[in-house]
Short mmCIF file of C-alpha atoms in Angstrom, two decimals:
data_model
loop_
_atom_site.label_atom_id
_atom_site.label_comp_id
_atom_site.label_asym_id
_atom_site.label_seq_id
_atom_site.Cartn_x
_atom_site.Cartn_y
_atom_site.Cartn_z
CA MET A 1 56.58 -66.33 -30.99
CA LEU A 2 57.04 -62.55 -31.00
CA LEU A 3 53.71 -62.21 -32.79
CA LYS A 4 52.07 -64.37 -30.11
CA MET A 5 53.73 -62.31 -27.40
CA GLY A 6 52.48 -59.10 -28.98
CA ALA A 7 48.95 -60.48 -29.22
CA HIS A 8 48.99 -61.28 -25.49
CA ILE A 9 50.10 -57.72 -24.72
CA GLU A 10 47.44 -56.12 -26.93
CA ILE A 11 44.77 -58.26 -25.28
CA ALA A 12 46.11 -57.42 -21.80
CA ILE A 13 45.97 -53.67 -22.50
CA ASP A 14 42.45 -53.96 -23.94
CA LYS A 15 41.24 -55.97 -20.95
CA ALA A 16 42.89 -53.53 -18.56
CA MET A 17 41.01 -50.62 -20.11
CA ARG A 18 37.70 -52.48 -20.06
CA ALA A 19 38.32 -53.43 -16.45
CA LEU A 20 39.25 -49.84 -15.56
CA VAL A 21 36.17 -48.25 -17.13
CA GLY A 22 33.85 -51.00 -15.88
CA ARG A 23 35.56 -51.29 -12.47
CA ASP A 24 35.80 -55.02 -13.16
CA GLU A 25 38.06 -56.42 -10.47
CA LEU A 26 37.79 -60.02 -11.72
CA LEU A 27 38.89 -59.07 -15.24
CA ALA A 28 41.86 -57.15 -13.84
CA GLU A 29 42.87 -60.14 -11.71
CA GLU A 30 42.77 -62.29 -14.85
CA ILE A 31 45.37 -60.00 -16.47
CA VAL A 32 47.67 -60.36 -13.46
CA ARG A 33 47.43 -64.17 -13.60
CA GLN A 34 48.06 -64.31 -17.35
CA ASP A 35 51.25 -62.24 -17.22
CA SER A 36 53.22 -65.44 -16.68
CA GLN A 37 52.29 -66.54 -20.23
CA ILE A 38 54.22 -63.57 -21.64
CA ASP A 39 57.19 -64.38 -19.41
CA GLU A 40 57.18 -68.00 -20.63
CA ILE A 41 57.30 -66.93 -24.29
CA LYS A 42 60.23 -64.64 -23.49
CA VAL A 43 62.14 -67.60 -22.03
CA GLN A 44 61.37 -69.69 -25.12
CA ILE A 45 62.66 -66.95 -27.42
CA ASP A 46 65.86 -66.57 -25.38
CA GLU A 47 66.50 -70.31 -25.53
CA LEU A 48 65.78 -70.56 -29.27
CA VAL A 49 68.02 -67.61 -30.17
CA ALA A 50 70.85 -69.04 -28.08
CA LYS A 51 70.46 -72.40 -29.80
CA LEU A 52 70.40 -70.85 -33.29
CA ILE A 53 73.49 -68.76 -32.63
CA ALA A 54 75.36 -71.78 -31.24
CA THR A 55 74.39 -74.23 -33.99
CA GLN A 56 73.96 -72.07 -37.10
CA GLN A 57 76.63 -69.41 -36.48
CA PRO A 58 74.63 -66.71 -38.30
CA VAL A 59 76.33 -63.61 -39.70
CA ALA A 60 75.37 -60.13 -40.95
CA GLY A 61 71.61 -59.63 -41.33
CA ASP A 62 70.66 -62.97 -39.79
CA LEU A 63 72.73 -62.30 -36.69
CA ARG A 64 71.30 -58.78 -36.38
CA LYS A 65 67.80 -60.21 -36.58
CA LEU A 66 68.45 -62.76 -33.85
CA ILE A 67 70.10 -60.28 -31.50
CA SER A 68 67.32 -57.78 -32.13
CA ALA A 69 64.75 -60.50 -31.41
CA LEU A 70 66.26 -60.81 -27.92
CA LYS A 71 65.99 -57.04 -27.39
CA ILE A 72 62.44 -56.93 -28.75
CA ALA A 73 61.37 -59.82 -26.51
CA ALA A 74 62.86 -57.99 -23.51
CA ASP A 75 60.92 -54.83 -24.41
CA MET A 76 57.75 -56.84 -24.85
CA GLU A 77 58.20 -58.60 -21.53
CA ARG A 78 58.42 -55.18 -19.90
CA MET A 79 55.25 -54.14 -21.75
CA GLY A 80 53.54 -57.16 -20.22
CA ASP A 81 54.74 -56.12 -16.77
CA LEU A 82 53.35 -52.62 -17.33
CA ALA A 83 50.00 -54.01 -18.49
CA LYS A 84 49.95 -56.01 -15.25
CA ASP A 85 50.75 -52.82 -13.31
CA ILE A 86 47.72 -51.18 -14.94
CA ALA A 87 45.60 -54.14 -13.85
CA ILE A 88 46.88 -53.82 -10.27
CA GLU A 89 45.89 -50.13 -10.20
CA THR A 90 42.53 -51.11 -11.69
CA ILE A 91 41.94 -53.63 -8.88
CA SER A 92 42.62 -50.86 -6.37
CA LEU A 93 40.31 -48.44 -8.21
CA ALA A 94 37.57 -51.07 -8.45
CA LYS A 95 37.42 -51.17 -4.66
CA MET A 96 36.77 -47.43 -4.47
CA ASN A 97 33.30 -45.96 -4.42
CA PHE A 98 33.33 -42.97 -6.78
CA PRO A 99 30.85 -41.60 -9.36
CA GLU A 100 31.48 -41.59 -13.10
CA PHE A 101 34.94 -40.13 -13.73
CA ASN A 102 35.09 -38.51 -17.17
CA PRO A 103 38.92 -38.29 -17.49
CA LEU A 104 38.98 -42.08 -17.85
CA GLN A 105 37.86 -41.62 -21.46
CA GLU A 106 41.07 -39.80 -22.37
CA ILE A 107 43.05 -42.69 -20.90
CA VAL A 108 41.07 -45.09 -23.09
CA THR A 109 41.94 -42.94 -26.13
CA MET A 110 45.59 -43.08 -25.13
CA SER A 111 45.45 -46.87 -24.70
CA LYS A 112 44.09 -47.36 -28.23
CA ARG A 113 47.04 -45.42 -29.66
CA VAL A 114 49.42 -47.51 -27.57
CA GLN A 115 47.81 -50.77 -28.74
CA LYS A 116 48.24 -49.63 -32.33
CA MET A 117 51.91 -48.96 -31.67
CA VAL A 118 52.39 -52.48 -30.29
CA ASN A 119 50.63 -53.96 -33.31
CA ASP A 120 52.58 -51.83 -35.80
CA GLY A 121 55.85 -52.66 -34.09
CA ILE A 122 55.32 -56.40 -34.46
CA ASN A 123 54.09 -56.08 -38.05
CA SER A 124 57.08 -53.95 -39.03
CA TYR A 125 59.38 -56.61 -37.57
CA ILE A 126 57.68 -59.39 -39.52
CA ASP A 127 57.60 -57.41 -42.77
CA GLY A 128 60.92 -55.58 -42.35
CA ASN A 129 58.96 -52.37 -42.85
CA THR A 130 61.25 -49.51 -41.79
CA MET A 131 58.78 -46.82 -42.87
CA LEU A 132 56.15 -48.25 -40.52
CA ALA A 133 58.78 -48.48 -37.80
CA GLN A 134 59.73 -44.81 -38.25
CA ARG A 135 56.07 -43.76 -37.98
CA LEU A 136 56.03 -45.18 -34.48
CA ALA A 137 58.06 -42.17 -33.40
CA GLU A 138 55.18 -39.91 -34.50
CA ASP A 139 52.70 -42.09 -32.61
CA ASP A 140 54.93 -41.91 -29.54
CA ASP A 141 54.86 -38.10 -29.70
CA GLU A 142 51.05 -38.22 -29.70
CA VAL A 143 51.03 -40.59 -26.73
CA ASP A 144 53.36 -38.21 -24.87
CA ARG A 145 50.98 -35.33 -25.66
CA LEU A 146 48.02 -37.32 -24.32
CA TYR A 147 49.96 -38.23 -21.19
CA ASP A 148 50.83 -34.61 -20.48
CA SER A 149 47.20 -33.62 -21.06
CA ILE A 150 45.93 -36.30 -18.66
CA VAL A 151 48.38 -35.35 -15.90
CA LYS A 152 47.49 -31.68 -16.31
CA GLU A 153 43.79 -32.53 -16.06
CA MET A 154 44.31 -34.78 -13.02
CA LYS A 155 46.16 -32.04 -11.08
CA VAL A 156 42.84 -30.23 -10.69
CA TYR A 157 41.77 -33.00 -8.29
CA PHE A 158 44.92 -33.05 -6.14
CA PRO A 159 44.11 -30.37 -3.51
CA THR A 160 43.67 -31.82 -0.01
CA GLY A 161 40.13 -32.89 0.72
CA ASN A 162 39.09 -33.46 -2.89
CA ARG A 163 37.20 -36.74 -2.99
CA TYR A 164 38.72 -37.56 -6.38
CA ALA A 165 42.35 -37.00 -5.33
CA GLU A 166 43.29 -40.67 -4.88
CA VAL A 167 41.42 -41.71 -8.02
CA ALA A 168 43.17 -38.99 -10.01
CA LEU A 169 46.58 -40.07 -8.73
CA LYS A 170 45.96 -43.66 -9.75
CA CYS A 171 44.79 -42.50 -13.17
CA CYS A 172 48.12 -40.69 -13.53
CA PHE A 173 49.88 -43.96 -12.73
CA VAL A 174 47.85 -45.78 -15.40
CA ALA A 175 48.64 -43.09 -17.97
CA ARG A 176 52.33 -43.30 -17.05
CA TYR A 177 52.35 -47.07 -17.57
CA LEU A 178 50.75 -46.62 -20.99
CA GLU A 179 53.35 -43.97 -21.87
CA ARG A 180 56.12 -46.40 -20.90
CA ILE A 181 54.60 -49.14 -23.08
CA ALA A 182 54.71 -46.70 -26.00
CA ASP A 183 58.39 -46.05 -25.26
CA HIS A 184 59.11 -49.78 -25.43
CA ALA A 185 57.23 -49.97 -28.75
CA THR A 186 59.52 -47.21 -30.02
CA ASN A 187 62.53 -49.25 -28.88
CA ILE A 188 61.21 -52.11 -31.01
CA ALA A 189 60.99 -49.77 -33.99
CA GLU A 190 64.64 -48.78 -33.49
CA ASN A 191 65.65 -52.45 -33.49
CA ILE A 192 63.74 -53.06 -36.72
CA ILE A 193 65.58 -50.21 -38.44
CA TYR A 194 68.86 -51.69 -37.17
CA ILE A 195 67.95 -55.13 -38.55
CA GLU A 196 67.17 -53.76 -41.99
CA THR A 197 69.89 -51.12 -42.34
CA GLY A 198 72.63 -52.13 -39.91
CA LYS A 199 72.48 -48.59 -38.49
CA GLN A 200 71.41 -47.56 -35.01
CA ALA A 201 68.35 -45.29 -34.90
CA ASP A 202 67.22 -42.93 -32.16
CA LEU A 203 63.46 -42.38 -32.43
CA ASN A 204 62.88 -41.19 -28.85
#
């Protein structure tokens, strides 16, 4: 179920970027509608974990894995919300009449790194791969660097009267949402390390 949830999130981010670059309002609206699917999986995971704890009384590693699954599902649900937030900004941008806006390409680059983090986070959970989980911290640093670069670039358009000011501000919002998704992916990595070692990790 977590793998399915992660797949929905990766698809949502990809669609959001395609909608943003192509100013595709219909595609962005599709992402908003489909967010409920992620929420439904989260509810299913919560119910299953509660049932397993009540009926199987797991201990040690099994209990850590179940509790961590709840935390991971919560992080992933928030990722889904952030992907929806990107779609909402995209709908707003799609209604604007502006020429080609080159900084969008850096946001697309950032989104690909974030999608990789989501994918690696889920795979490291499935495989119990702590080395892959730890590498997410390095990816998160790169996402933070890209975010700072985008915000710095967008500030050029902020002076009053600049026709790109509102577009630039919304691009900053999109970049911020992507940066937050990366943070949640890092949280997942920390939970994976806890599952496998029993020790809390701080990768942020």
